């Protein structure tokens, strides 16, 4: 995976450059396992973005989160995956959703 990623072109950072911080991400995510209900107290408007081509566990997690957050808006982009906001995805669709939410 690292070899294939190193040949990828474009402005997105290479996976190898992100590896040092990934362990912290996994630690935080792992620490929240089974604690989805704790987010029910977040009473601010939240925008949740996902794509139909994302891995199943991510799609399920964001749907679960949307069901817990009292003021969540969930937008699922058809045909996009976790990298939908990158230049390899459809950044204009993501930008439009962000603009609509914040304006």
mmCIF file of N, CA and C in Angstrom:
data_model
loop_
_atom_site.group_PDB
_atom_site.id
_atom_site.type_symbol
_atom_site.label_atom_id
_atom_site.label_comp_id
_atom_site.label_asym_id
_atom_site.label_seq_id
_atom_site.Cartn_x
_atom_site.Cartn_y
_atom_site.Cartn_z
ATOM 1 N N UNK A 1 0.828 -1.175 0.000
ATOM 2 C CA UNK A 1 0.000 0.000 0.000
ATOM 3 C C UNK A 1 0.883 1.253 0.000
ATOM 4 N N UNK A 2 1.934 1.249 0.788
ATOM 5 C CA UNK A 2 2.818 2.412 0.826
ATOM 6 C C UNK A 2 3.506 2.622 -0.517
ATOM 7 N N UNK A 3 3.868 1.531 -1.175
ATOM 8 C CA UNK A 3 4.524 1.630 -2.475
ATOM 9 C C UNK A 3 3.586 2.240 -3.512
ATOM 10 N N UNK A 4 2.354 1.744 -3.558
ATOM 11 C CA UNK A 4 1.376 2.287 -4.508
ATOM 12 C C UNK A 4 1.077 3.747 -4.201
ATOM 13 N N UNK A 5 0.951 4.079 -2.927
ATOM 14 C CA UNK A 5 0.663 5.454 -2.524
ATOM 15 C C UNK A 5 1.809 6.393 -2.900
ATOM 16 N N UNK A 6 3.047 5.907 -2.838
ATOM 17 C CA UNK A 6 4.194 6.762 -3.161
ATOM 18 C C UNK A 6 4.220 7.148 -4.632
ATOM 19 N N UNK A 7 3.577 6.367 -5.491
ATOM 20 C CA UNK A 7 3.516 6.675 -6.926
ATOM 21 C C UNK A 7 2.350 7.579 -7.288
ATOM 22 N N UNK A 8 1.463 7.792 -6.345
ATOM 23 C CA UNK A 8 0.291 8.644 -6.594
ATOM 24 C C UNK A 8 0.738 10.093 -6.773
ATOM 25 N N UNK A 9 0.095 10.779 -7.693
ATOM 26 C CA UNK A 9 0.419 12.191 -7.920
ATOM 27 C C UNK A 9 -0.673 13.067 -7.325
ATOM 28 N N UNK A 10 -0.376 14.327 -7.194
ATOM 29 C CA UNK A 10 -1.362 15.267 -6.681
ATOM 30 C C UNK A 10 -0.881 15.900 -5.385
ATOM 31 N N UNK A 11 -1.663 16.849 -4.902
ATOM 32 C CA UNK A 11 -1.238 17.638 -3.747
ATOM 33 C C UNK A 11 -1.450 16.977 -2.386
ATOM 34 N N UNK A 12 -2.185 15.890 -2.336
ATOM 35 C CA UNK A 12 -2.467 15.251 -1.045
ATOM 36 C C UNK A 12 -1.177 14.686 -0.453
ATOM 37 N N UNK A 13 -1.055 14.726 0.870
ATOM 38 C CA UNK A 13 0.150 14.173 1.503
ATOM 39 C C UNK A 13 0.242 12.673 1.266
ATOM 40 N N UNK A 14 1.444 12.174 1.261
ATOM 41 C CA UNK A 14 1.674 10.736 1.105
ATOM 42 C C UNK A 14 1.387 10.035 2.428
ATOM 43 N N UNK A 15 0.879 8.823 2.349
ATOM 44 C CA UNK A 15 0.543 8.048 3.534
ATOM 45 C C UNK A 15 1.762 7.876 4.442
ATOM 46 N N UNK A 16 2.923 7.662 3.868
ATOM 47 C CA UNK A 16 4.144 7.481 4.656
ATOM 48 C C UNK A 16 4.403 8.695 5.551
ATOM 49 N N UNK A 17 4.091 9.899 5.055
ATOM 50 C CA UNK A 17 4.299 11.115 5.841
ATOM 51 C C UNK A 17 3.296 11.239 6.990
ATOM 52 N N UNK A 18 2.154 10.589 6.861
ATOM 53 C CA UNK A 18 1.115 10.668 7.887
ATOM 54 C C UNK A 18 1.257 9.595 8.970
ATOM 55 N N UNK A 19 2.053 8.572 8.710
ATOM 56 C CA UNK A 19 2.150 7.436 9.628
ATOM 57 C C UNK A 19 2.514 7.807 11.066
ATOM 58 N N UNK A 20 3.434 8.734 11.319
ATOM 59 C CA UNK A 20 3.766 9.016 12.722
ATOM 60 C C UNK A 20 2.566 9.454 13.568
ATOM 61 N N UNK A 21 1.602 10.122 12.991
ATOM 62 C CA UNK A 21 0.454 10.589 13.762
ATOM 63 C C UNK A 21 -0.712 9.630 13.811
ATOM 64 N N UNK A 22 -0.707 8.629 12.954
ATOM 65 C CA UNK A 22 -1.846 7.710 12.867
ATOM 66 C C UNK A 22 -2.057 6.947 14.162
ATOM 67 N N UNK A 23 -0.999 6.624 14.875
ATOM 68 C CA UNK A 23 -1.166 5.866 16.125
ATOM 69 C C UNK A 23 -1.993 6.659 17.133
ATOM 70 N N UNK A 24 -1.865 7.984 17.116
ATOM 71 C CA UNK A 24 -2.658 8.815 18.024
ATOM 72 C C UNK A 24 -4.129 8.797 17.614
ATOM 73 N N UNK A 25 -4.368 8.827 16.306
ATOM 74 C CA UNK A 25 -5.747 8.734 15.813
ATOM 75 C C UNK A 25 -6.381 7.416 16.254
ATOM 76 N N UNK A 26 -5.670 6.315 16.041
ATOM 77 C CA UNK A 26 -6.199 5.004 16.409
ATOM 78 C C UNK A 26 -6.436 4.900 17.907
ATOM 79 N N UNK A 27 -5.553 5.483 18.697
ATOM 80 C CA UNK A 27 -5.708 5.465 20.143
ATOM 81 C C UNK A 27 -6.988 6.197 20.551
ATOM 82 N N UNK A 28 -7.218 7.375 19.969
ATOM 83 C CA UNK A 28 -8.426 8.142 20.297
ATOM 84 C C UNK A 28 -9.686 7.411 19.858
ATOM 85 N N UNK A 29 -9.672 6.902 18.646
ATOM 86 C CA UNK A 29 -10.846 6.192 18.131
ATOM 87 C C UNK A 29 -11.115 4.941 18.950
ATOM 88 N N UNK A 30 -10.067 4.183 19.251
ATOM 89 C CA UNK A 30 -10.222 2.971 20.049
ATOM 90 C C UNK A 30 -10.767 3.255 21.440
ATOM 91 N N UNK A 31 -10.398 4.387 22.002
ATOM 92 C CA UNK A 31 -10.872 4.760 23.332
ATOM 93 C C UNK A 31 -12.340 5.114 23.369
ATOM 94 N N UNK A 32 -12.927 5.355 22.204
ATOM 95 C CA UNK A 32 -14.348 5.709 22.136
ATOM 96 C C UNK A 32 -15.238 4.528 21.778
ATOM 97 N N UNK A 33 -14.631 3.374 21.567
ATOM 98 C CA UNK A 33 -15.398 2.197 21.175
ATOM 99 C C UNK A 33 -16.491 1.909 22.204
ATOM 100 N N UNK A 34 -17.709 1.801 21.744
ATOM 101 C CA UNK A 34 -18.844 1.511 22.610
ATOM 102 C C UNK A 34 -19.373 2.716 23.378
ATOM 103 N N UNK A 35 -18.888 3.905 23.056
ATOM 104 C CA UNK A 35 -19.287 5.096 23.797
ATOM 105 C C UNK A 35 -20.022 6.117 22.922
ATOM 106 N N UNK A 36 -20.659 5.676 21.868
ATOM 107 C CA UNK A 36 -21.351 6.569 20.941
ATOM 108 C C UNK A 36 -22.387 7.431 21.653
ATOM 109 N N UNK A 37 -23.072 6.876 22.624
ATOM 110 C CA UNK A 37 -24.130 7.610 23.321
ATOM 111 C C UNK A 37 -23.615 8.850 24.045
ATOM 112 N N UNK A 38 -22.325 8.900 24.340
ATOM 113 C CA UNK A 38 -21.788 10.073 25.050
ATOM 114 C C UNK A 38 -21.895 11.340 24.214
ATOM 115 N N UNK A 39 -22.065 11.199 22.918
ATOM 116 C CA UNK A 39 -22.167 12.374 22.047
ATOM 117 C C UNK A 39 -23.574 12.978 22.033
ATOM 118 N N UNK A 40 -24.519 12.351 22.662
ATOM 119 C CA UNK A 40 -25.897 12.855 22.682
ATOM 120 C C UNK A 40 -26.006 14.205 23.362
ATOM 121 N N UNK A 41 -25.051 14.545 24.189
ATOM 122 C CA UNK A 41 -25.102 15.832 24.889
ATOM 123 C C UNK A 41 -24.565 16.994 24.050
ATOM 124 N N UNK A 42 -24.039 16.716 22.883
ATOM 125 C CA UNK A 42 -23.545 17.779 22.002
ATOM 126 C C UNK A 42 -24.756 18.419 21.330
ATOM 127 N N UNK A 43 -25.083 19.627 21.720
ATOM 128 C CA UNK A 43 -26.319 20.251 21.228
ATOM 129 C C UNK A 43 -26.068 21.365 20.215
ATOM 130 N N UNK A 44 -24.942 21.338 19.560
ATOM 131 C CA UNK A 44 -24.624 22.317 18.518
ATOM 132 C C UNK A 44 -24.898 21.701 17.147
ATOM 133 N N UNK A 45 -25.191 22.535 16.151
ATOM 134 C CA UNK A 45 -25.364 21.998 14.806
ATOM 135 C C UNK A 45 -24.087 21.303 14.333
ATOM 136 N N UNK A 46 -24.237 20.131 13.782
ATOM 137 C CA UNK A 46 -23.099 19.344 13.306
ATOM 138 C C UNK A 46 -23.365 18.898 11.883
ATOM 139 N N UNK A 47 -22.341 18.981 11.057
ATOM 140 C CA UNK A 47 -22.432 18.501 9.690
ATOM 141 C C UNK A 47 -21.571 17.255 9.576
ATOM 142 N N UNK A 48 -22.180 16.162 9.176
ATOM 143 C CA UNK A 48 -21.490 14.893 8.997
ATOM 144 C C UNK A 48 -21.488 14.561 7.516
ATOM 145 N N UNK A 49 -20.310 14.364 6.953
ATOM 146 C CA UNK A 49 -20.171 14.085 5.529
ATOM 147 C C UNK A 49 -19.596 12.689 5.337
ATOM 148 N N UNK A 50 -20.172 11.967 4.399
ATOM 149 C CA UNK A 50 -19.676 10.627 4.093
ATOM 150 C C UNK A 50 -19.932 10.327 2.627
ATOM 151 N N UNK A 51 -19.448 9.174 2.180
ATOM 152 C CA UNK A 51 -19.641 8.774 0.795
ATOM 153 C C UNK A 51 -20.106 7.338 0.687
ATOM 154 N N UNK A 52 -20.820 7.054 -0.369
ATOM 155 C CA UNK A 52 -21.357 5.707 -0.557
ATOM 156 C C UNK A 52 -20.267 4.673 -0.816
ATOM 157 N N UNK A 53 -19.070 5.099 -1.222
ATOM 158 C CA UNK A 53 -17.975 4.164 -1.481
ATOM 159 C C UNK A 53 -17.015 4.026 -0.298
ATOM 160 N N UNK A 54 -17.353 4.625 0.828
ATOM 161 C CA UNK A 54 -16.522 4.471 2.019
ATOM 162 C C UNK A 54 -16.650 3.045 2.552
ATOM 163 N N UNK A 55 -15.660 2.594 3.319
ATOM 164 C CA UNK A 55 -15.772 1.256 3.912
ATOM 165 C C UNK A 55 -17.030 1.148 4.775
ATOM 166 N N UNK A 56 -17.581 -0.032 4.829
ATOM 167 C CA UNK A 56 -18.823 -0.261 5.559
ATOM 168 C C UNK A 56 -18.774 0.190 7.008
ATOM 169 N N UNK A 57 -17.642 -0.036 7.688
ATOM 170 C CA UNK A 57 -17.576 0.342 9.100
ATOM 171 C C UNK A 57 -17.650 1.855 9.274
ATOM 172 N N UNK A 58 -17.109 2.618 8.323
ATOM 173 C CA UNK A 58 -17.214 4.079 8.407
ATOM 174 C C UNK A 58 -18.637 4.544 8.124
ATOM 175 N N UNK A 59 -19.276 3.931 7.138
ATOM 176 C CA UNK A 59 -20.663 4.302 6.829
ATOM 177 C C UNK A 59 -21.581 4.018 8.010
ATOM 178 N N UNK A 60 -21.376 2.874 8.650
ATOM 179 C CA UNK A 60 -22.213 2.540 9.811
ATOM 180 C C UNK A 60 -21.943 3.489 10.969
ATOM 181 N N UNK A 61 -20.694 3.807 11.206
ATOM 182 C CA UNK A 61 -20.342 4.692 12.327
ATOM 183 C C UNK A 61 -20.944 6.076 12.152
ATOM 184 N N UNK A 62 -20.903 6.613 10.943
ATOM 185 C CA UNK A 62 -21.441 7.965 10.757
ATOM 186 C C UNK A 62 -22.963 7.963 10.824
ATOM 187 N N UNK A 63 -23.585 6.885 10.391
ATOM 188 C CA UNK A 63 -25.046 6.783 10.529
ATOM 189 C C UNK A 63 -25.434 6.677 12.003
ATOM 190 N N UNK A 64 -24.660 5.906 12.744
ATOM 191 C CA UNK A 64 -24.913 5.800 14.191
ATOM 192 C C UNK A 64 -24.734 7.153 14.866
ATOM 193 N N UNK A 65 -23.679 7.857 14.501
ATOM 194 C CA UNK A 65 -23.422 9.169 15.085
ATOM 195 C C UNK A 65 -24.529 10.148 14.730
ATOM 196 N N UNK A 66 -24.996 10.111 13.500
ATOM 197 C CA UNK A 66 -26.097 10.985 13.088
ATOM 198 C C UNK A 66 -27.359 10.694 13.904
ATOM 199 N N UNK A 67 -27.534 9.446 14.291
ATOM 200 C CA UNK A 67 -28.690 9.094 15.099
ATOM 201 C C UNK A 67 -28.575 9.518 16.555
ATOM 202 N N UNK A 68 -27.371 9.794 17.005
ATOM 203 C CA UNK A 68 -27.133 10.175 18.398
ATOM 204 C C UNK A 68 -27.088 11.697 18.566
ATOM 205 N N UNK A 69 -26.462 12.384 17.633
ATOM 206 C CA UNK A 69 -26.337 13.841 17.733
ATOM 207 C C UNK A 69 -27.692 14.495 17.484
ATOM 208 N N UNK A 70 -28.191 15.268 18.426
ATOM 209 C CA UNK A 70 -29.538 15.818 18.290
ATOM 210 C C UNK A 70 -29.700 16.843 17.171
ATOM 211 N N UNK A 71 -28.623 17.493 16.753
ATOM 212 C CA UNK A 71 -28.748 18.536 15.728
ATOM 213 C C UNK A 71 -27.835 18.261 14.540
ATOM 214 N N UNK A 72 -27.699 16.998 14.199
ATOM 215 C CA UNK A 72 -26.808 16.597 13.108
ATOM 216 C C UNK A 72 -27.515 16.657 11.766
ATOM 217 N N UNK A 73 -26.765 17.080 10.771
ATOM 218 C CA UNK A 73 -27.162 16.972 9.379
ATOM 219 C C UNK A 73 -26.163 16.030 8.726
ATOM 220 N N UNK A 74 -26.650 14.962 8.140
ATOM 221 C CA UNK A 74 -25.772 13.985 7.499
ATOM 222 C C UNK A 74 -25.986 14.049 5.993
ATOM 223 N N UNK A 75 -24.899 14.258 5.269
ATOM 224 C CA UNK A 75 -24.927 14.242 3.805
ATOM 225 C C UNK A 75 -24.043 13.094 3.345
ATOM 226 N N UNK A 76 -24.617 12.203 2.556
ATOM 227 C CA UNK A 76 -23.851 11.093 1.985
ATOM 228 C C UNK A 76 -23.723 11.340 0.486
ATOM 229 N N UNK A 77 -22.491 11.478 0.021
ATOM 230 C CA UNK A 77 -22.221 11.765 -1.377
ATOM 231 C C UNK A 77 -22.160 10.471 -2.173
ATOM 232 N N UNK A 78 -22.989 10.398 -3.204
ATOM 233 C CA UNK A 78 -23.037 9.212 -4.050
ATOM 234 C C UNK A 78 -21.726 9.076 -4.828
ATOM 235 N N UNK A 79 -21.110 7.908 -4.730
ATOM 236 C CA UNK A 79 -19.918 7.605 -5.500
ATOM 237 C C UNK A 79 -18.605 8.073 -4.900
ATOM 238 N N UNK A 80 -18.647 8.725 -3.750
ATOM 239 C CA UNK A 80 -17.407 9.188 -3.132
ATOM 240 C C UNK A 80 -17.003 8.272 -1.988
ATOM 241 N N UNK A 81 -15.700 8.308 -1.685
ATOM 242 C CA UNK A 81 -15.195 7.543 -0.551
ATOM 243 C C UNK A 81 -14.605 8.502 0.475
ATOM 244 N N UNK A 82 -13.761 7.988 1.341
ATOM 245 C CA UNK A 82 -13.192 8.776 2.431
ATOM 246 C C UNK A 82 -12.349 9.951 1.914
ATOM 247 N N UNK A 83 -11.895 9.882 0.674
ATOM 248 C CA UNK A 83 -11.054 10.929 0.095
ATOM 249 C C UNK A 83 -11.866 11.859 -0.813
ATOM 250 N N UNK A 84 -13.158 11.943 -0.590
ATOM 251 C CA UNK A 84 -14.024 12.741 -1.462
ATOM 252 C C UNK A 84 -13.667 14.209 -1.530
ATOM 253 N N UNK A 85 -13.060 14.739 -0.480
ATOM 254 C CA UNK A 85 -12.716 16.166 -0.487
ATOM 255 C C UNK A 85 -11.376 16.438 -1.156
ATOM 256 N N UNK A 86 -10.611 15.410 -1.444
ATOM 257 C CA UNK A 86 -9.315 15.593 -2.099
ATOM 258 C C UNK A 86 -9.518 15.841 -3.579
ATOM 259 N N UNK A 87 -8.484 16.281 -4.233
ATOM 260 C CA UNK A 87 -8.545 16.532 -5.671
ATOM 261 C C UNK A 87 -8.843 15.264 -6.458
ATOM 262 N N UNK A 88 -8.573 14.102 -5.881
ATOM 263 C CA UNK A 88 -8.882 12.841 -6.543
ATOM 264 C C UNK A 88 -10.355 12.476 -6.389
ATOM 265 N N UNK A 89 -11.082 13.213 -5.569
ATOM 266 C CA UNK A 89 -12.508 12.971 -5.358
ATOM 267 C C UNK A 89 -13.327 14.032 -6.070
ATOM 268 N N UNK A 90 -14.237 14.649 -5.348
ATOM 269 C CA UNK A 90 -15.076 15.720 -5.889
ATOM 270 C C UNK A 90 -15.090 16.874 -4.884
ATOM 271 N N UNK A 91 -13.973 17.575 -4.735
ATOM 272 C CA UNK A 91 -13.894 18.621 -3.706
ATOM 273 C C UNK A 91 -14.942 19.705 -3.861
ATOM 274 N N UNK A 92 -15.411 19.940 -5.086
ATOM 275 C CA UNK A 92 -16.427 20.977 -5.283
ATOM 276 C C UNK A 92 -17.758 20.610 -4.628
ATOM 277 N N UNK A 93 -18.088 19.315 -4.586
ATOM 278 C CA UNK A 93 -19.316 18.882 -3.913
ATOM 279 C C UNK A 93 -19.202 19.062 -2.406
ATOM 280 N N UNK A 94 -18.058 18.697 -1.878
ATOM 281 C CA UNK A 94 -17.821 18.847 -0.443
ATOM 282 C C UNK A 94 -17.810 20.327 -0.070
ATOM 283 N N UNK A 95 -17.153 21.143 -0.891
ATOM 284 C CA UNK A 95 -17.095 22.583 -0.625
ATOM 285 C C UNK A 95 -18.490 23.197 -0.639
ATOM 286 N N UNK A 96 -19.330 22.775 -1.569
ATOM 287 C CA UNK A 96 -20.697 23.300 -1.642
ATOM 288 C C UNK A 96 -21.493 22.952 -0.383
ATOM 289 N N UNK A 97 -21.345 21.716 0.107
ATOM 290 C CA UNK A 97 -22.040 21.301 1.326
ATOM 291 C C UNK A 97 -21.556 22.108 2.528
ATOM 292 N N UNK A 98 -20.248 22.344 2.608
ATOM 293 C CA UNK A 98 -19.708 23.150 3.703
ATOM 294 C C UNK A 98 -20.205 24.591 3.620
ATOM 295 N N UNK A 99 -20.211 25.135 2.423
ATOM 296 C CA UNK A 99 -20.687 26.502 2.229
ATOM 297 C C UNK A 99 -22.151 26.631 2.648
ATOM 298 N N UNK A 100 -22.965 25.695 2.222
ATOM 299 C CA UNK A 100 -24.397 25.734 2.582
ATOM 300 C C UNK A 100 -24.592 25.635 4.094
ATOM 301 N N UNK A 101 -23.809 24.805 4.734
ATOM 302 C CA UNK A 101 -23.949 24.603 6.170
ATOM 303 C C UNK A 101 -23.523 25.844 6.956
ATOM 304 N N UNK A 102 -22.427 26.455 6.548
ATOM 305 C CA UNK A 102 -21.878 27.564 7.326
ATOM 306 C C UNK A 102 -22.470 28.931 6.971
ATOM 307 N N UNK A 103 -23.176 29.019 5.865
ATOM 308 C CA UNK A 103 -23.748 30.330 5.492
ATOM 309 C C UNK A 103 -25.177 30.472 5.911
#
